[in-house]
Coordinates of C-alpha atoms and ligand atoms in Angstrom, one line a residue:
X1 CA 0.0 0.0 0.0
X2 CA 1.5 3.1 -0.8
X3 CA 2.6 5.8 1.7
X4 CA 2.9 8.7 -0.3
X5 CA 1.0 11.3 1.6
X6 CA -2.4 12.9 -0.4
X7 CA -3.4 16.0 -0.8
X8 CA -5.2 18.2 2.0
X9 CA -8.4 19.2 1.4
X10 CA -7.9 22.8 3.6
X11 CA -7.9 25.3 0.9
X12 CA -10.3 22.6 -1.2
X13 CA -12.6 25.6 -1.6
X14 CA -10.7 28.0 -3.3
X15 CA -9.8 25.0 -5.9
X16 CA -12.9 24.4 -6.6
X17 CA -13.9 27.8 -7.9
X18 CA -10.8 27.8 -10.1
X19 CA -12.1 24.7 -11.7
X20 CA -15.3 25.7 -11.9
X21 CA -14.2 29.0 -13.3
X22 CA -12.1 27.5 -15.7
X23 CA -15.4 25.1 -17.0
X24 CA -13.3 22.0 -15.5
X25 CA -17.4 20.4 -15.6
X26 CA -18.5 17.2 -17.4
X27 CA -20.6 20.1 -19.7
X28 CA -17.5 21.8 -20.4
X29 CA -15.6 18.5 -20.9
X30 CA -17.8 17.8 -23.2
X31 CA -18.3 21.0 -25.4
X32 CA -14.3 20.9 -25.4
X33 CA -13.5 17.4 -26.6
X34 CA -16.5 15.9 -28.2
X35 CA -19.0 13.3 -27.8
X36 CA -16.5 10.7 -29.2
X37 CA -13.5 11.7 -26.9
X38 CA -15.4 12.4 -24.0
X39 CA -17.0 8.4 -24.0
X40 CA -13.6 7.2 -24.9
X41 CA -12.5 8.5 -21.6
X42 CA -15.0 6.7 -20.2
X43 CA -13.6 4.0 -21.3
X44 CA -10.2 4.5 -19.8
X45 CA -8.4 5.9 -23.4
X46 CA -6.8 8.9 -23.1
X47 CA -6.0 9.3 -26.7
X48 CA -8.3 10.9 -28.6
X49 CA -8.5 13.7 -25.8
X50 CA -4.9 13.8 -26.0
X51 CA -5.3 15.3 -29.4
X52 CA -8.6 17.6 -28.9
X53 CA -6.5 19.5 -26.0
X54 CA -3.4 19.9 -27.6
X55 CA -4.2 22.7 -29.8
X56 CA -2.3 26.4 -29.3
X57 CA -4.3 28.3 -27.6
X58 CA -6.5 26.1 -25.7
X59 CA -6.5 27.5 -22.4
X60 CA -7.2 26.7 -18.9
X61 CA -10.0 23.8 -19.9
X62 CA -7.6 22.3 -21.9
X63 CA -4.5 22.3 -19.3
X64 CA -6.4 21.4 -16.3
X65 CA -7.8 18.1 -18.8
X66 CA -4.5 17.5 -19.5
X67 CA -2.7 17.4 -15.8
X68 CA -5.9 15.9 -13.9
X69 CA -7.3 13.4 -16.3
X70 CA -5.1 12.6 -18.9
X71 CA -2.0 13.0 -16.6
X72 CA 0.4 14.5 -18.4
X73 CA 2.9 17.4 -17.2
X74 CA 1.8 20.8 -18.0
X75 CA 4.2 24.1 -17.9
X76 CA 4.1 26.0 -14.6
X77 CA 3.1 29.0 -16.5
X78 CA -0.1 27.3 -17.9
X79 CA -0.7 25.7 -14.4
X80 CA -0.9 28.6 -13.4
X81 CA -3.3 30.5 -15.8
X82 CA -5.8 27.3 -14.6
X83 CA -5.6 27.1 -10.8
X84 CA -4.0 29.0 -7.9
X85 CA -0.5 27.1 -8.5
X86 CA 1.4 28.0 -5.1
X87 CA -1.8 26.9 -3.0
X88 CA -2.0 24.1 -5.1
X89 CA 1.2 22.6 -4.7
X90 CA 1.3 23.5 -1.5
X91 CA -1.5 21.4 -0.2
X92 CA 0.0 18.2 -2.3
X93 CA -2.6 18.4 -5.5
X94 CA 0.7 18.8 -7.9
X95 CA 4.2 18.6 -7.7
X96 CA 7.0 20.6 -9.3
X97 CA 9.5 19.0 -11.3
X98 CA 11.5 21.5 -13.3
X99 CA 9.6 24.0 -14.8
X100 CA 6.5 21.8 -15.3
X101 CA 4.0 20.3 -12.7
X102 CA 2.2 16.6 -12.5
X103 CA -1.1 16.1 -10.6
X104 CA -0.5 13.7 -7.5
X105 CA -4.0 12.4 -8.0
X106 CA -6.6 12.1 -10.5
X107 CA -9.9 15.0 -10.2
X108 CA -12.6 13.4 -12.5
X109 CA -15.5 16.3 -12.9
X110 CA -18.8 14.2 -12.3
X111 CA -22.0 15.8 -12.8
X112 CA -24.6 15.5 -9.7
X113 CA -28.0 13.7 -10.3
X114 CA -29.5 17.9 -10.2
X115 CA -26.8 19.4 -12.1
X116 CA -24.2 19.8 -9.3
X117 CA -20.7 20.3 -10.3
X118 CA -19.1 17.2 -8.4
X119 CA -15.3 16.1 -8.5
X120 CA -14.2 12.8 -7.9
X121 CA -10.8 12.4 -6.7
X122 CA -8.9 8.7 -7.0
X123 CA -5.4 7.0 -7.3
X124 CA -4.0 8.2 -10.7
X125 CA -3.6 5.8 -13.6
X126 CA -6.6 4.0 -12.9
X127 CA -8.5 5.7 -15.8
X128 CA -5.5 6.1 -18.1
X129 CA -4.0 3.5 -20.4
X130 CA -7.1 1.7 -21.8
X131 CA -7.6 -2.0 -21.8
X132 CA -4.3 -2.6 -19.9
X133 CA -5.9 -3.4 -16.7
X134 CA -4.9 -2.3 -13.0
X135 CA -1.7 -4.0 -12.6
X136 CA 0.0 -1.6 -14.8
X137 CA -0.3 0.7 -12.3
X138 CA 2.7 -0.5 -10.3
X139 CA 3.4 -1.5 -6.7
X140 CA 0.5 0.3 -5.4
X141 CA -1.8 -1.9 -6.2
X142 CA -2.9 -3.8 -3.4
X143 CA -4.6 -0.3 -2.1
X144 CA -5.2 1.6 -5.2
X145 CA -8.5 3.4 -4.5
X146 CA -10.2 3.6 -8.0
X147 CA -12.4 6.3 -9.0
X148 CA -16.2 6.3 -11.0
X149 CA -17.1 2.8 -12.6
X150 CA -20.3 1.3 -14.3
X151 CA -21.2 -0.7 -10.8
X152 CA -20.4 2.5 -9.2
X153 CA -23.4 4.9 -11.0
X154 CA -25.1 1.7 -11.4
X155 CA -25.5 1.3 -7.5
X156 CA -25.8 5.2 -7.3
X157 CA -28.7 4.9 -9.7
X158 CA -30.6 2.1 -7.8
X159 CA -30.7 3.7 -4.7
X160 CA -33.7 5.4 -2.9
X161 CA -33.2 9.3 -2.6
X162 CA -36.0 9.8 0.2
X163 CA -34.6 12.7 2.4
X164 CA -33.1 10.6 5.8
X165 CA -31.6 11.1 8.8
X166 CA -28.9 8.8 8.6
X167 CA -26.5 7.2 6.1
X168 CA -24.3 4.6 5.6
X169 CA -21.6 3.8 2.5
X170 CA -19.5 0.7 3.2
X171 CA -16.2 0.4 1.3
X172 CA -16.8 4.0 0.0
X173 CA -13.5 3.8 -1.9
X174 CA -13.4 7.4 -3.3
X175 CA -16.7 8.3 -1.9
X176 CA -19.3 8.7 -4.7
X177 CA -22.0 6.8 -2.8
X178 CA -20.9 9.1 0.3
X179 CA -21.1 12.2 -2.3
X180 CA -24.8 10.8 -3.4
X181 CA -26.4 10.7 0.1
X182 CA -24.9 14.1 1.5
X183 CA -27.9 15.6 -1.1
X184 CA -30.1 13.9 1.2
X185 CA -29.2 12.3 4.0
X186 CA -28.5 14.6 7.1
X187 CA -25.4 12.6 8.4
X188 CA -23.4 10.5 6.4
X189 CA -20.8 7.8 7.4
X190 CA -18.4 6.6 5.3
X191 CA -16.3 3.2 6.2
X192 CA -13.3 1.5 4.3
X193 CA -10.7 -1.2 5.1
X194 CA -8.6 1.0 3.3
X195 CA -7.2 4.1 5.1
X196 CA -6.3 5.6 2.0
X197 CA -9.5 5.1 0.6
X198 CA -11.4 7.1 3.7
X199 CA -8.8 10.4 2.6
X200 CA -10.0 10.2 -0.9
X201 CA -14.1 10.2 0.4
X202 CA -12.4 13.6 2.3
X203 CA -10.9 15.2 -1.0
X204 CA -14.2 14.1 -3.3
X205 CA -16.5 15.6 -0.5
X206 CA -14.3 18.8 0.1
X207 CA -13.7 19.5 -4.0
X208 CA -17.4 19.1 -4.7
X209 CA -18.1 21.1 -2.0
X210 CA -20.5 18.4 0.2
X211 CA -20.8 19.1 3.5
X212 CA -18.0 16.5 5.6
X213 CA -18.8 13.3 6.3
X214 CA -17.8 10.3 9.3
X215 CA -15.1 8.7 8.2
X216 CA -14.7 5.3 9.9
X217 CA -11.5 2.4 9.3
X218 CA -12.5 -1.3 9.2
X219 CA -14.1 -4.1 8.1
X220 CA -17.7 -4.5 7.2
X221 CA -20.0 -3.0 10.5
X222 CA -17.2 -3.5 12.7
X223 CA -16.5 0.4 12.5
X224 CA -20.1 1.6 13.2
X225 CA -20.8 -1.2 16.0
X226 CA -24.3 -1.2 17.1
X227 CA -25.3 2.0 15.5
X228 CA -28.5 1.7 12.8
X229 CA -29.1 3.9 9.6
X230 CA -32.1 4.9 7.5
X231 CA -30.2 3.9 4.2
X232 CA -27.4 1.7 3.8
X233 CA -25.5 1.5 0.6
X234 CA -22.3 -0.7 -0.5
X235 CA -20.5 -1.9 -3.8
X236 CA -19.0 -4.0 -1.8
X237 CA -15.4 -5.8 -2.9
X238 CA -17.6 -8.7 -4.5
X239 CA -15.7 -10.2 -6.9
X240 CA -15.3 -14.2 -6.1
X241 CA -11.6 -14.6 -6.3
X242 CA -8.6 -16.9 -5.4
X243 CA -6.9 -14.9 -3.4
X244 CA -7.4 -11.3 -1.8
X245 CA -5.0 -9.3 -4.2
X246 CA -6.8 -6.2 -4.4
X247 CA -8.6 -4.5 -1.8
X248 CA -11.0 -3.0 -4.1
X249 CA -12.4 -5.8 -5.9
X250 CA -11.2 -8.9 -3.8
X251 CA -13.0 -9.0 -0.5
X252 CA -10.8 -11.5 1.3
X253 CA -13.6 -13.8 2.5
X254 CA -14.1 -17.2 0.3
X255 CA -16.6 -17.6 -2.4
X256 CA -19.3 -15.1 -2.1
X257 CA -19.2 -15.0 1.9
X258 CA -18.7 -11.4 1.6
X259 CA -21.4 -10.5 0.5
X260 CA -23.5 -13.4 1.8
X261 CA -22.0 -11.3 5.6
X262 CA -22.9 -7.9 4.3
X263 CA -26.3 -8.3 3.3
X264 CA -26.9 -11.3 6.5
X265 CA -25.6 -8.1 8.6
X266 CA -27.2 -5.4 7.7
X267 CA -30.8 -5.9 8.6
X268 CA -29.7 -5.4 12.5
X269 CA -28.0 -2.4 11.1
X270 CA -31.3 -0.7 9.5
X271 CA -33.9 1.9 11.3
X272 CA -37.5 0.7 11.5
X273 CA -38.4 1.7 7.1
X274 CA -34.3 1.9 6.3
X275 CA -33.2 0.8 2.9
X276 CA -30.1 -1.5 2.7
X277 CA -28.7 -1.8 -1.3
X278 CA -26.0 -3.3 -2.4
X279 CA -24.6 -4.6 -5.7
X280 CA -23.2 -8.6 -5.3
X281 CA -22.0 -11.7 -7.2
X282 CA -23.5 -15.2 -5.7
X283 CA -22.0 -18.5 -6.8
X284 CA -24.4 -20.7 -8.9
X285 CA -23.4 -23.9 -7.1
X286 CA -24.3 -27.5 -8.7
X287 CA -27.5 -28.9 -7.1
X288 CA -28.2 -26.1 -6.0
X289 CA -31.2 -23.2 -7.2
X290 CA -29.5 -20.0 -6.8
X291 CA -33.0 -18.5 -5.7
X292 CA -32.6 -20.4 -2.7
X293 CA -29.2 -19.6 -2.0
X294 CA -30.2 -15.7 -2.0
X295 CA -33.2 -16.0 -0.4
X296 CA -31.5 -17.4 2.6
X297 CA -29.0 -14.6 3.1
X298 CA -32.1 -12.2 3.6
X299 CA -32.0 -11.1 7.6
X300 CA -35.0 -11.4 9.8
X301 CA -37.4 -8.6 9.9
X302 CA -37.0 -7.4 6.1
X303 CA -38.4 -7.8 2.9
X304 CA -36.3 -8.3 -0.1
X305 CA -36.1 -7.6 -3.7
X306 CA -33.0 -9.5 -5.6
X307 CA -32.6 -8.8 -9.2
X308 CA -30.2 -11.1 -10.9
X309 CA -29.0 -9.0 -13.8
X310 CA -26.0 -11.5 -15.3
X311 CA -24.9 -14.6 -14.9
X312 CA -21.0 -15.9 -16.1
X313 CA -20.1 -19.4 -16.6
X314 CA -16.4 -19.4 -14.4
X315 CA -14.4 -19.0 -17.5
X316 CA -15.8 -16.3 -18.5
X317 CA -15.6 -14.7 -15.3
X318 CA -11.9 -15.3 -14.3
X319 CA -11.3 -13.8 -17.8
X320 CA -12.7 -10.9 -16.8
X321 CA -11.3 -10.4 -13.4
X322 CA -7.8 -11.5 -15.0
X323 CA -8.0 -8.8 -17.3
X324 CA -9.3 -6.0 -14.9
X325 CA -5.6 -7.2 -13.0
X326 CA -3.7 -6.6 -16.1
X327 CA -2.8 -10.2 -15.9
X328 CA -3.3 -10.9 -19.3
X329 CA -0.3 -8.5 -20.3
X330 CA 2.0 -11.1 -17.8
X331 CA 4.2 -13.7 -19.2
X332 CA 1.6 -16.4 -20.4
X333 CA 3.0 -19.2 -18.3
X334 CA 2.2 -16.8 -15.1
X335 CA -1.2 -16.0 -16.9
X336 CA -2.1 -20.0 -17.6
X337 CA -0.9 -20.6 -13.6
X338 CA -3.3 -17.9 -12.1
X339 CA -6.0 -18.8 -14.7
X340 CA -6.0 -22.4 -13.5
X341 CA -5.6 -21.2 -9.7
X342 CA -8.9 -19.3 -10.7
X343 CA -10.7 -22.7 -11.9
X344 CA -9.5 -25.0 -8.6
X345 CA -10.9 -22.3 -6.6
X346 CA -14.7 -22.6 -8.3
X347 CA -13.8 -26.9 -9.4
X348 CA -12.9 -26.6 -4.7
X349 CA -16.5 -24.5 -4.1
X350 CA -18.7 -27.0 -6.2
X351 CA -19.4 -23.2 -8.4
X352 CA -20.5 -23.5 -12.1
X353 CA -21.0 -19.8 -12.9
X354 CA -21.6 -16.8 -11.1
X355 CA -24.7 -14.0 -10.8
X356 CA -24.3 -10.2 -10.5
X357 CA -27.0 -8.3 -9.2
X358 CA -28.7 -5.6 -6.8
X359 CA -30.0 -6.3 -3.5
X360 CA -32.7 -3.9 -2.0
X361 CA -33.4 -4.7 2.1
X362 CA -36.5 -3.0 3.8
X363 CA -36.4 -3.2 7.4
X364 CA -40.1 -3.7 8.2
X365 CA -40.3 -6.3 10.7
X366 CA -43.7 -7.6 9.3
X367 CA -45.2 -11.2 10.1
X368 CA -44.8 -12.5 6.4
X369 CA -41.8 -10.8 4.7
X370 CA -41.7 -10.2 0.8
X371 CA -39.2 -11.9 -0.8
X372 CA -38.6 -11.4 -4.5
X373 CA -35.5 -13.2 -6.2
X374 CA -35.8 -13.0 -9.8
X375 CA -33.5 -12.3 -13.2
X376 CA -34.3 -9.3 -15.2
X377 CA -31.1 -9.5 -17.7
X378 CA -32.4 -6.6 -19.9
X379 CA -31.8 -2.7 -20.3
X380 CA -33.6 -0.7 -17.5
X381 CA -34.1 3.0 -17.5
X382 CA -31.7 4.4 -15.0
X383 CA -32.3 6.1 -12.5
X384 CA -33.7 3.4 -10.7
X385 CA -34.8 4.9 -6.7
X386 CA -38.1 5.8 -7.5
X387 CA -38.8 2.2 -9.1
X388 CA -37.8 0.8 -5.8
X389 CA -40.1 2.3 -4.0
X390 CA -42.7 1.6 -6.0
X391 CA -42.1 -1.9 -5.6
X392 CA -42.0 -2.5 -1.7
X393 CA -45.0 0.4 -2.0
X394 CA -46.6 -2.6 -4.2
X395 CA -45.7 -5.7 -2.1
X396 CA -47.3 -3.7 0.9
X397 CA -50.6 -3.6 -1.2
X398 CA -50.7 -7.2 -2.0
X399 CA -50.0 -8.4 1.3
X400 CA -52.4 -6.1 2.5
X401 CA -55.4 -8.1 -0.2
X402 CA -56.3 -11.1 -0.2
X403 CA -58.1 -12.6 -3.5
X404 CA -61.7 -11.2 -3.0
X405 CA -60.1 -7.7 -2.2
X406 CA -57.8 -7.7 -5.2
X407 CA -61.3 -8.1 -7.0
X408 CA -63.0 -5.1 -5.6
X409 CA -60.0 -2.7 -5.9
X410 CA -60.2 -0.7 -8.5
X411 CA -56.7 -0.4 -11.2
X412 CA -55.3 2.2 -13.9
X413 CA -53.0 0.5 -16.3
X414 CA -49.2 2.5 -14.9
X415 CA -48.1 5.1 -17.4
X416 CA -46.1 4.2 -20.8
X417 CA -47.3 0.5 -21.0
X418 CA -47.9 -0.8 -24.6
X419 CA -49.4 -3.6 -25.8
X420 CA -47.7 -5.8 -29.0
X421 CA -48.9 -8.6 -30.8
X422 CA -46.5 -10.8 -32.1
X423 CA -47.0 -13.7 -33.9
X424 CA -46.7 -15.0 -37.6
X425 CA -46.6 -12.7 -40.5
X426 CA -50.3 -12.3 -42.0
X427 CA -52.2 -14.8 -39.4
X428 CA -55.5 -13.7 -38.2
X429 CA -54.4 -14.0 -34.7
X430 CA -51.4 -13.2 -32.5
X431 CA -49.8 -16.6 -31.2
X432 CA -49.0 -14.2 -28.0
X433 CA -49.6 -11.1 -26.7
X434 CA -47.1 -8.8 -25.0
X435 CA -47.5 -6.0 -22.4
X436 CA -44.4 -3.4 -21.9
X437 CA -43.4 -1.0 -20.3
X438 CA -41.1 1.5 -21.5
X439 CA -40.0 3.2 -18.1
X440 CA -38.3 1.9 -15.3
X441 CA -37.5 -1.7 -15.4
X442 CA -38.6 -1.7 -18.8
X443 CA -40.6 -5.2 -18.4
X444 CA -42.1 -7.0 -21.0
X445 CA -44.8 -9.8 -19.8
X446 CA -47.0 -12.3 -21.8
X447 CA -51.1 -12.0 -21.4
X448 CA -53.4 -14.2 -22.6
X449 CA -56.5 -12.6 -24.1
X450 CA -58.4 -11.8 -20.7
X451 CA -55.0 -10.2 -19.4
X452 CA -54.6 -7.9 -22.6
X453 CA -58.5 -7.2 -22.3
X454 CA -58.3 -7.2 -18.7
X455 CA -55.3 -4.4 -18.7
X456 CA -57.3 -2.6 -21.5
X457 CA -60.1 -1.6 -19.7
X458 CA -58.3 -0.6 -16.7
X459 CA -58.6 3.4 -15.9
X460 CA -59.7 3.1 -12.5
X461 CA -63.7 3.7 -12.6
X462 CA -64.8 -0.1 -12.6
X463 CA -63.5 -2.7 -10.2
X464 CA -61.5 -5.9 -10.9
X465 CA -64.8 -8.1 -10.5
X466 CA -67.0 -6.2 -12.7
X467 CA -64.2 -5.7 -15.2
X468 CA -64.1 -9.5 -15.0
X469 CA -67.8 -10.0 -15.2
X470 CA -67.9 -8.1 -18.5
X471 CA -65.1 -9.7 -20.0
X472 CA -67.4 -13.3 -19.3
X473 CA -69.9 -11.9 -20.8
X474 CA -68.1 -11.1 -24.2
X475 CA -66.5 -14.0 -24.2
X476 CA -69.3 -16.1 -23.0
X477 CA -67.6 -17.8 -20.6
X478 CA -68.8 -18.6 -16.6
X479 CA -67.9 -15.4 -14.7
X480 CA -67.8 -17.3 -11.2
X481 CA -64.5 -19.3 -13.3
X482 CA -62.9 -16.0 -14.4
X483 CA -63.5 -14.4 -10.5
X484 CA -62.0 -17.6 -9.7
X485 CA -58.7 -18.0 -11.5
X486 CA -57.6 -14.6 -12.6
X487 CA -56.4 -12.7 -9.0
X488 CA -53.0 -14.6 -9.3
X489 CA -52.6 -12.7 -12.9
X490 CA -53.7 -9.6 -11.8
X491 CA -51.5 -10.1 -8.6
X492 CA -48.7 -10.3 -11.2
X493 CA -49.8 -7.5 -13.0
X494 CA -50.0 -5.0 -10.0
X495 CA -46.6 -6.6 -8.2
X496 CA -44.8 -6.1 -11.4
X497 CA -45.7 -2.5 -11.9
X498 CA -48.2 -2.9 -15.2
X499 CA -51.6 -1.9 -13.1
X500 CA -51.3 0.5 -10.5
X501 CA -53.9 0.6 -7.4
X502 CA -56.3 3.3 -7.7
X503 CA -56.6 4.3 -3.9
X504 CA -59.7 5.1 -1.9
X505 CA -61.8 3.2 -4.9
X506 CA -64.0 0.1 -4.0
X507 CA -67.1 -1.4 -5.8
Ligands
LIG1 C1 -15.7 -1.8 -5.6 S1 -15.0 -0.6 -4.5 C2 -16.3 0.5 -4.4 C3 -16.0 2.0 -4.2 C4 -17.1 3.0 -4.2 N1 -18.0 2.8 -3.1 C5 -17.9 2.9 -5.5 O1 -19.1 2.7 -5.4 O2 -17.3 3.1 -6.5 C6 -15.0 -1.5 -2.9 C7 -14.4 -0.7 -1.8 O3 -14.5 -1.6 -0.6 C8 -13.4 -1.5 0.2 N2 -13.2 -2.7 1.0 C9 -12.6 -3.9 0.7 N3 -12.8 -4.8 1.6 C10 -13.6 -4.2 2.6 C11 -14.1 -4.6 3.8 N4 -13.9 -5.9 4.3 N5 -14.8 -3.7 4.5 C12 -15.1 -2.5 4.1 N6 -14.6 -2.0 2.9 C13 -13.9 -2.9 2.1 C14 -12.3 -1.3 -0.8 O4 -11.1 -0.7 -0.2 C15 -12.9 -0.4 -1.9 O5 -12.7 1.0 -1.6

């Protein structure tokens, strides 16, 4: 782990307005490289920025992209056209060498969920170099605290953005979860195994001008003891691994035991109503249904929702976790050995392939929890917190009505749902029909004619039953059978998010 001392966050402030000054913003990025470039650092290559900023001319934009992102020495004297130089050296964000400076970390601009200007400050080198993979970053390694990645916004989208008391962000590497919840959380505490990890939270806070949060060493809970949150958030170090090589990926429990603790933990962690969500892999073990194997890391007293979003058969995952390393770019006999280590370890643990997902906790403390484990592989609309809501909102309603109450309630069919027919080309009849939804979760569910009629007619001025009661009529068939078998498709319907309860409306 390195030693080299970080930056202090004192004068943060006064950074912060050069760089905002100097349009050091993801719009200004933007407007100064291009739609191309600007993804393309995204995707860790620095090149095609390299050349929209190297232009005469360019000014401060283009000198603060080129020491802070694309890390490359810039002359004193352009330094310091872009930021207060002395100040910035100084307090450790550069250092001099010769007449030109280098940037001791990497300051990512990162545009808040309402327009804030946010910065997000990690280890350099971690967002340079393309497809090389970490372990060209050198003998840091171990500790390197990363900055923004897809699981990163992914988890950042999910979560619910209710205003709270209290929250919690567990292994906040360089604190974007942290940086999320001090919009609306009134205390925020931020832990990490990783020391160095807990100073970068500081800097990200401090440069984006969030108020400070708690800052807390250690493993897991064991830094916030007995204390309980409103929200609890972790992208935890989930990657099932042979070894524990790098603290930001590789937990250093076996198999999916860290996670399997995180989530098992967390419930007696959560106020009364508190969220818990985390992002996780889970090993898909032979003879066993991985449903079950989630399902029993859920804590007493909450209610669940697990989407499984991708599953890897154990090749194809210890390529990808062999490549994030860099090992590929190792002499091939060292990349064949730590490959095979990689297949004992799942061939020892019984594990075919592995999921990745999201895990949503309510602490409720009700009789007859909800538990949902399912796989939803496709493309959701981001963000997400809202959705989740709505969901637990929904599984309170179902529990709440039984059969013959889900046929007096009264539904609208949700906002944005479609209806498609698909079957052969010119046939009189669809083979299936399809309902969709094009917000949200974006799900797509088979009906069978009464369902497609069913959802048709639904604007919330005639209950279930009576909608029912026509529909036999038109299609002739005995309403006391239709009242009889269609509240488990219409339970479906409303826990899935097509048909929305129409409060206060009975018969
Ligand atoms: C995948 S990174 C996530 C960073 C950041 N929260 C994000 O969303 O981008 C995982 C973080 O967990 C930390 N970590 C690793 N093992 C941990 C443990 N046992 N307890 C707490 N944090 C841990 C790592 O140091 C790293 O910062």
């Amino acid at each position: 782990m390195s030693t080299t001392s970080l930056p202090t966050p004192d004068r943060a402030a006064e950074l912060r307005e050069a760089l905002l000054a100097a349009g050091f913003t993801a719009d200004g990025l933007l407007d100064l490289l291009g739609a191309p470039a600007y993804a393309a650092l995204a995707r860790s290559e620095t090149v095609p920025a390299l050349r929209a900023t190297r232009g005469p001319g360019d000014g401060a934009l283009a000198s603060l992209v080129r020491l802070f992102l694309l890390q490359q020495p810039e002359p004193y004297v352009h330094a310091a056209e872009a930021l207060p130089v002395e100040a910035a050296l100084a307090d450790g964000w550069l250092r001099l060498e010769g007449d030109e400076v280098h940037a001791t970390v990497d300051v990512r601009p990162y545009g808040g969920p309402d327009g804030e200007d946010w910065f997000i400050v990690s280890d350099l080198g971690c967002s340079v170099g393309g497809a090389g993979g970490i372990g060209g970053i050198g003998s840091r390694e171990e500790g390197v605290v990363l900055g923004v990645g897809g699981a990163s916004t992914t988890l950042a989208g999910i979560t619910v953005r209710t205003p709270v008391g209290s929250a919690l962000d567990v292994g906040t590497g360089s604190g974007i979860q942290a940086l999320h919840a001090s919009r609306h959380a009134t205390r925020v505490t931020a832990t990490d195994v990783n020391p160095r990890a807990l100073e970068f939270t500081r800097l990200t806070l401090a440069l984006s001008g969030a108020p400070e949060a708690e800052l807390l060493t250690g493993s897991l809970f064991e830094p916030v003891g007995d204390a309980t949150y409103d929200l609890i958030v972790s992208n935890p170090p989930f990657v099932i691994s042979p070894g524990a090589r790098l603290t930001y990926r590789d937990g250093g429990m076996g198999g999916d035991d860290l996670c399997r603790t995180l989530v098992q933990e967390s419930g007696a962690r959560l106020n009364q109503g508190g969220y818990a969500q985390f992002l996780g892999n889970w090993q898909h073990v032979e003879g066993e249904d991985w449903h079950d194997r989630l399902r029993s890391w859920v804590p007493r007293g909450c209610d669940a929702w697990i989407v499984q979003r991708d599953v890897q058969d154990v090749t194809q995952y210890a390529e990808l976790w062999l490549r994030d390393a860099g090992d590929h770019r190792t002499d091939p006999a060292e990349y064949a050995r730590r490959y095979e280590d990689w297949l004992d370890e799942f061939e020892a643990r019984g594990t075919k392939s592995v999921g990745f997902g999201w895990i949503t906790l309510r602490r409720t403390d009700a009789a007859e929890p909800s538990i949902v484990v399912e796989e939803w592989p496709h493309t959701v609309e981001q963000p997400l917190g809202d959705a989740v809501l709505a969901h637990f909102a929904r599984q309170d309603y179902l529990r709440e009505h039984d059969d013959a109450a889900l046929l007096e309630a009264h539904f609208a069919l949700a906002e944005e749902v479609v209806q498609e027919q698909v079957g052969a080309p010119g046939a009189e009849d669809p083979e299936h029909v399809v309902l969709r939804q094009n917000r949200g979760m974006r799900r797509a569910t088979k009906v069978d004619t009464v369902g497609a009629g069913f959802a048709g007619v639904c604007d919330g001025s005639l209950s279930a039953g009576r909608i029912l009661d026509a529909i036999a009529q038109l299609m002739q068939e005995d309403p006391i059978v239709l009242r009889d078998r269609t509240p488990e498709a219409i339970r479906l319907l409303v826990e899935q998010g097509f048909l929305d309860p129409v409060a206060g409306r009975t018969q």
